[in-house]
Amino acid sequence: MKFIVIGGDAAGMSAASRAKRHNPDMEIIVLEMTQDVSYSACGMPYNIADTGRDIDDLVVRKAKVFREKQNIDLRLGHMVTKIDPVKKEVSGTDKDQNEFALPYDALLIATGASPKMLDVPGTHYPGVHVLKSLSDGRKIKSYLRENQVKRVVIAGMGYIGLEMCESLRKLDLQVDMVKPGDAFIPWTHPELSGAVQEEVENHGVNLHMGQNITEIQKDGERLIIQCTGMDLPCEMLLVAIGITPNSRLAKEAGLSLGPEDAIAVDKSMETSCDGIWSAGDCADAFHVVTGKKVWIPLALRANRGGWAVADNVSGKRTELPGVAGTAVFKVFDMEVARTGLTEKEAMEAGFSPASVAVTTRSKAHAHPGNQPVHLYMIGDRKTGRLLGAQMVGKDGVAHRINAAAVALHAGMTVEGFAQSDLAYAPPFGPVWDPLLTCANQLIKEL
Amino acid sequence: MKFIVIGGDAAGMSAASRAKRHNPDMEIIVLEMTQDVSYSACGMPYNIADTGRDIDDLVVRKAKVFREKQNIDLRLGHMVTKIDPVKKEVSGTDKDQNEFALPYDALLIATGASPKMLDVPGTHYPGVHVLKSLSDGRKIKSYLRENQVKRVVIAGMGYIGLEMCESLRKLDLQVDMVKPGDAFIPWTHPELSGAVQEEVENHGVNLHMGQNITEIQKDGERLIIQCTGMDLPCEMLLVAIGITPNSRLAKEAGLSLGPEDAIAVDKSMETSCDGIWSAGDCADAFHVVTGKKVWIPLALRANRGGWAVADNVSGKRTELPGVAGTAVFKVFDMEVARTGLTEKEAMEAGFSPASVAVTTRSKAHAHPGNQPVHLYMIGDRKTGRLLGAQMVGKDGVAHRINAAAVALHAGMTVEGFAQSDLAYAPPFGPVWDPLLTCANQLIKEL
């Protein structure tokens, strides 16, 4: 049994490691085009803010360990350029530009995703960065170290942009953020979005909504970011306008693609072609609320998907129910979390959504350190089902969202969820947990 | 419609307020034997530690507000001594020792629970305290203020004892804790119990397990707590050895009692007698995991039970599924949380429990501020069901437990729970949330 894995980050290395644990005799080859494997990509914004730490601290397990301790044939600098599903062969070029061709019995495509680039003149200038791979992080960190950077413009106000604005402010840089849309966080309720916006602006970040970047110009040592209505001079531009799945190889091999051209997989993570699997940021998933396909590339799913592939290629049939779209990020002291559908997504999926936004507090009455907790919850009028929840606050938001996530997996109604026996002690919340208060309000709307 | 409520704390006032909102014309009389209503009892340990705050800060809503704003006939100092279910009448004495008798259409018994007292000579001495009512808290606070207290002995190592040991250490007092049993926290795994014990001892609290208190002696200004194997001199003894439901009135009226002599109620919170309801610390509940009756007196259930009674007496039929036994407390920097059954309870309930204890961490690889998270999880070999979870740690334990609590309500299997899409970001946890890591380990044991 020869198991080939394309891509050596979360999904790829999880799969390779677990398959080897299941079956030490399996021949496993991992083909990674960069020199980096198995690192905590999500930790990069925090590491970049910390000049005392090396970016390579984020490496979870070194290539050497995979090779020598785990007996995985890990080949760095190997770029796969073609998959032939008929011959069951992958081919490409190695780090010395020599061509290779390898037959496989089972193949995992774990090629990840790539950051989107602005489609404007000037993106080739030094000082224009993206942040997806460890190599990107390394470049940003050395660029900041080696240049007189005082002002950074960030294109985009998603997770990465917001996490990075905090890091850059910690480094005492001026930060301007730019996006075309008018809403700061368009997927949530204005009350929640407003609380986050206030936190970001209170930390001196300049937000420019409704601004398209039209051109990047170079003016001596500095860049001029030309926007629809203004010019922003800076020494560095971080483009964080989203990512796109690396599905070209799969597409050229004739595999089916799913939403946003992610590689379509079934619940066992197998693609439309027998014996070819996909996991990680390049693959799609079923949404547990809608039952429909979505592309929500996040770290836990990548690891879980890698494991499932390892189980399946090892003969241990495993199916994954899917994702709830649970996500959290921190920006300055604000925690922003979501799970399930937004109201718009619920509508598009054919539900009849009702929703409420409420503000409660993070601790018991009269307990010191109380912080507002803003919640937004969506339910279905027809079935009473809980469809989604979103939370924003400085205290106890990140872990609280998980209770709602589990309820989505279980297909609970809002009424059922509102009856949950959640923990209470004064330092950790009011008697009625914010999620229960919000659910109780939502019941009235259903 | 005349609705009489005996007891004016969480359950009683929640019921009265909600019934009045449902039906402003309902005649509602609340009979409270003390002078206090609607206060945050669970906040007392924190308030006692804070000499700058008055204990009455814990009052959530004043009697005046209930009377004047909500039009509830709240009668303080009214002690009910008899319920006559045939005549549908309650009788007793008011604050001036005048007798009263009141007819009712619907009755709520929300008499709460009382702290247990040691059955040894000397419990009558000043300096011997319990902590359950606001009045108890007031007495402790003034006793500490007015006496030269340097050493406190706490009998019992439950929630209240542990929360109070922190408060008393914050006041710079010497604290000795005594209990008869050998295990520090008997209901959890030694690894979790040990982590909490270490935290408590690191804060200078002296723990004496396996010690019975045999007598309290007075020696001038100080008390001598005589134990099986030693004497502990102190200026104050806090007895925190548990509570017992105030069900005497109900019993004398012929109502059925449940576990530990709590008042037996059905899912609508009605007792064995039509038209008499019970809620709060005096009433029992169904356990959502076993389906059997339990007595787990906690604040959320008291409030929720009060609401359910209000709904039912107002003609809005409401049933409560029951409790999962979710609880959390903090002692110094350690958060201790549980939900569902312990392994012993699972065995007694007829399950075939398997369990694992694991130690993971609270943040992502290489993220600063990582703390160990100790978990213990119990599942059923026969059905694969999740039966209970317990967690101990200094970071992110209190809210994490709620994800497992919801899974218990939904009757999820360990495998199903392990597939939950939980939130991930480096400041808040590893990619695999500690609960998922523990569930993945437990699957191997099932």
Coordinates of C-alpha atoms in Angstrom, one line a residue, chain A residues 118 120-128 143 151 153 213-227 230-237:
Chain A
L118 CA -5.4 42.7 -5.4
V120 CA -4.4 46.5 -9.4
P121 CA -1.0 47.8 -10.7
G122 CA 1.9 47.8 -8.3
T123 CA 1.4 44.6 -6.3
H124 CA 4.9 43.5 -7.3
Y125 CA 6.6 46.2 -5.2
P126 CA 8.6 45.1 -2.2
G127 CA 6.6 46.0 0.8
V128 CA 3.4 44.4 -0.5
Y143 CA 10.7 43.2 6.3
R151 CA 2.9 53.1 8.6
V153 CA -2.0 49.8 5.3
I213 CA -7.7 50.3 -3.7
T214 CA -7.1 51.3 -7.4
E215 CA -3.3 51.4 -7.6
I216 CA -0.1 50.9 -5.6
Q217 CA 2.5 53.4 -6.4
K218 CA 6.1 53.6 -5.3
D219 CA 7.5 56.9 -4.1
G220 CA 11.1 56.5 -3.0
E221 CA 11.1 54.4 0.1
R222 CA 7.4 54.6 0.6
L223 CA 4.3 53.2 -1.1
I224 CA 1.3 55.2 -2.0
I225 CA -1.9 53.2 -1.7
Q226 CA -4.3 55.0 -4.1
C227 CA -7.9 54.5 -3.0
M230 CA -7.9 59.2 -0.9
D231 CA -4.2 58.2 -1.0
L232 CA -2.6 56.4 1.9
P233 CA 1.2 56.7 2.1
C234 CA 2.9 53.8 4.0
E235 CA 6.0 51.6 4.1
M236 CA 4.1 48.3 3.9
L237 CA 0.8 47.0 2.5

